[in-house]
Amino acid sequence: MFGLFWVTALGLLTLYFSGVLEQRHNPNQRLESSVSATGQQQVVLERNAYGHYVAMGSINGQPVEFLVDTGATYLGIPAAVARRLQLKEGAASFSQTAGGVVRTYLVKLDNVSLGGIQRHGVTASVLPDMPGEGVLLGMSFLKDLEIVQSGNTLTLRW
């Protein structure tokens, strides 16, 4: 009985802390658009514990986790995510990154969404050597938005 108590307690603590850690990594699990004081649609992102803006969105209707990267020309998609999304490799290209020049493959995405923001025909780079599951949300998506950073929030208006 005593052992069952500790197994149950450890299981509950593990569930609790995994939720806390996920919230620290991505405080923007469920985004909704709203209307600003000037009548524009907007999505407000909270900065995570590491200083980044991470949020859930979708590519071609499939869920992905975005990391906002205003220094990226295109969306940057790790090869593992591209395979999961069943994206076909497009034209071979090269991109200049913080780690140097890397080979990429350009693709055109049918639909990209973040909160209430929808974009069609968005250009992306598939990065064969990019680790992880996070997609860099670059300027091919952000270019037509008003971007305002204030304190720990990033507001995207359209």
Short mmCIF file of C-alpha atoms in Angstrom, two decimals:
data_model
loop_
_atom_site.label_atom_id
_atom_site.label_comp_id
_atom_site.label_asym_id
_atom_site.label_seq_id
_atom_site.Cartn_x
_atom_site.Cartn_y
_atom_site.Cartn_z
CA MET A 1 0.00 0.00 0.00
CA PHE A 2 2.84 2.33 0.91
CA GLY A 3 4.60 1.63 -2.42
CA LEU A 4 1.38 2.28 -4.37
CA PHE A 5 1.06 5.66 -2.63
CA TRP A 6 4.56 6.72 -3.74
CA VAL A 7 4.10 5.48 -7.31
CA THR A 8 0.83 7.43 -7.55
CA ALA A 9 2.37 10.54 -5.97
CA LEU A 10 5.38 10.45 -8.31
CA GLY A 11 3.08 9.95 -11.31
CA LEU A 12 0.95 12.96 -10.36
CA LEU A 13 4.02 15.12 -9.75
CA THR A 14 5.45 14.11 -13.13
CA LEU A 15 2.21 15.10 -14.86
CA TYR A 16 2.10 18.43 -13.03
CA PHE A 17 5.70 19.39 -13.74
CA SER A 18 5.57 18.32 -17.38
CA GLY A 19 2.66 20.76 -17.79
CA VAL A 20 4.60 23.50 -15.99
CA LEU A 21 7.65 22.94 -18.21
CA GLU A 22 5.53 22.97 -21.39
CA GLN A 23 3.90 26.24 -20.28
CA ARG A 24 7.36 27.76 -19.67
CA HIS A 25 8.44 26.68 -23.18
CA ASN A 26 5.23 27.62 -24.99
CA PRO A 27 2.84 29.96 -23.16
CA ASN A 28 0.84 30.40 -26.41
CA GLN A 29 -0.82 27.00 -26.64
CA ARG A 30 -4.24 28.37 -27.63
CA LEU A 31 -4.16 31.58 -29.63
CA GLU A 32 -7.17 33.66 -30.52
CA SER A 33 -7.41 36.83 -32.53
CA SER A 34 -9.01 39.94 -31.12
CA VAL A 35 -9.73 43.45 -32.33
CA SER A 36 -7.31 46.26 -31.39
CA ALA A 37 -8.38 49.74 -30.26
CA THR A 38 -7.83 50.90 -33.88
CA GLY A 39 -10.15 48.20 -35.26
CA GLN A 40 -7.43 45.91 -36.60
CA GLN A 41 -7.41 42.16 -36.06
CA GLN A 42 -4.54 41.09 -33.81
CA VAL A 43 -2.86 38.12 -32.17
CA VAL A 44 -0.87 38.69 -28.98
CA LEU A 45 1.99 36.33 -28.12
CA GLU A 46 3.62 36.02 -24.71
CA ARG A 47 7.39 35.64 -24.47
CA ASN A 48 8.44 32.27 -23.06
CA ALA A 49 10.77 31.73 -20.11
CA TYR A 50 13.76 31.69 -22.48
CA GLY A 51 12.94 35.02 -24.17
CA HIS A 52 11.41 33.61 -27.38
CA TYR A 53 7.98 33.85 -28.93
CA VAL A 54 6.75 30.29 -29.45
CA ALA A 55 3.20 29.46 -30.48
CA MET A 56 1.07 26.68 -31.91
CA GLY A 57 -0.19 27.07 -35.44
CA SER A 58 -0.66 24.97 -38.54
CA ILE A 59 0.79 24.26 -41.97
CA ASN A 60 -1.60 22.81 -44.54
CA GLY A 61 -4.03 22.05 -41.69
CA GLN A 62 -1.49 20.07 -39.63
CA PRO A 63 -0.43 21.33 -36.17
CA VAL A 64 3.10 22.70 -35.76
CA GLU A 65 4.99 24.71 -33.18
CA PHE A 66 6.32 28.02 -34.50
CA LEU A 67 9.25 30.07 -33.23
CA VAL A 68 8.89 33.67 -34.46
CA ASP A 69 12.09 34.60 -36.33
CA THR A 70 12.00 38.03 -37.97
CA GLY A 71 15.56 37.45 -39.20
CA ALA A 72 14.51 34.49 -41.35
CA THR A 73 13.51 35.21 -44.96
CA TYR A 74 11.24 32.15 -45.20
CA LEU A 75 9.63 29.67 -42.86
CA GLY A 76 12.36 27.22 -41.82
CA ILE A 77 11.07 23.67 -41.61
CA PRO A 78 13.15 20.79 -40.21
CA ALA A 79 13.25 17.80 -42.58
CA ALA A 80 11.48 15.59 -40.00
CA VAL A 81 8.54 18.01 -39.88
CA ALA A 82 8.49 18.28 -43.69
CA ARG A 83 8.22 14.48 -43.91
CA ARG A 84 5.39 14.45 -41.34
CA LEU A 85 3.58 17.15 -43.36
CA GLN A 86 4.27 15.17 -46.57
CA LEU A 87 5.92 18.15 -48.27
CA LYS A 88 7.65 17.40 -51.54
CA GLU A 89 11.20 18.71 -51.88
CA GLY A 90 11.30 21.65 -54.23
CA ALA A 91 14.22 23.41 -55.85
CA ALA A 92 17.58 22.99 -54.14
CA SER A 93 18.92 26.22 -52.70
CA PHE A 94 21.42 27.55 -50.17
CA SER A 95 20.70 29.73 -47.15
CA GLN A 96 22.96 31.84 -44.97
CA THR A 97 22.33 30.97 -41.31
CA ALA A 98 24.01 31.84 -38.04
CA GLY A 99 25.87 28.54 -38.41
CA GLY A 100 27.01 29.27 -41.97
CA VAL A 101 25.73 28.37 -45.42
CA VAL A 102 23.39 25.36 -45.52
CA ARG A 103 21.64 23.46 -48.31
CA THR A 104 17.86 23.85 -48.32
CA TYR A 105 14.88 22.94 -50.48
CA LEU A 106 12.26 25.56 -51.31
CA VAL A 107 8.59 24.60 -51.08
CA LYS A 108 5.33 26.50 -51.49
CA LEU A 109 2.86 25.91 -48.64
CA ASP A 110 -0.86 25.92 -49.40
CA ASN A 111 -1.92 27.35 -46.04
CA VAL A 112 -0.14 28.64 -42.95
CA SER A 113 -2.08 29.86 -39.89
CA LEU A 114 -1.27 31.37 -36.53
CA GLY A 115 -4.20 32.34 -34.32
CA GLY A 116 -6.58 34.09 -36.71
CA ILE A 117 -3.88 34.91 -39.27
CA GLN A 118 -4.17 32.90 -42.49
CA ARG A 119 -1.69 33.03 -45.38
CA HIS A 120 -1.81 31.07 -48.65
CA GLY A 121 1.06 30.24 -51.00
CA VAL A 122 3.78 30.88 -48.39
CA THR A 123 7.37 30.08 -49.42
CA ALA A 124 9.35 27.92 -46.99
CA SER A 125 12.79 26.33 -46.78
CA VAL A 126 13.14 22.71 -45.77
CA LEU A 127 16.38 22.40 -43.78
CA PRO A 128 17.70 18.81 -43.91
CA ASP A 129 20.08 19.26 -40.96
CA MET A 130 17.82 21.31 -38.69
CA PRO A 131 17.14 19.39 -35.46
CA GLY A 132 13.90 19.32 -33.53
CA GLU A 133 10.27 19.86 -34.42
CA GLY A 134 10.05 23.67 -34.20
CA VAL A 135 9.31 25.64 -37.38
CA LEU A 136 10.91 29.07 -37.79
CA LEU A 137 8.17 31.58 -38.62
CA GLY A 138 9.99 33.92 -40.99
CA MET A 139 9.20 36.98 -43.04
CA SER A 140 7.48 35.11 -45.90
CA PHE A 141 4.59 34.83 -43.41
CA LEU A 142 5.15 37.98 -41.31
CA LYS A 143 5.90 40.52 -44.08
CA ASP A 144 2.41 42.07 -44.32
CA LEU A 145 1.79 42.27 -40.58
CA GLU A 146 2.33 45.14 -38.18
CA ILE A 147 4.66 43.78 -35.49
CA VAL A 148 4.79 45.51 -32.10
CA GLN A 149 6.95 44.27 -29.24
CA SER A 150 6.22 45.70 -25.81
CA GLY A 151 7.50 44.23 -22.57
CA ASN A 152 6.90 40.47 -22.70
CA THR A 153 4.38 40.53 -25.56
CA LEU A 154 4.58 40.55 -29.33
CA THR A 155 1.46 41.81 -31.10
CA LEU A 156 0.81 40.89 -34.72
CA ARG A 157 -1.82 43.08 -36.45
CA TRP A 158 -3.39 42.94 -39.88
#
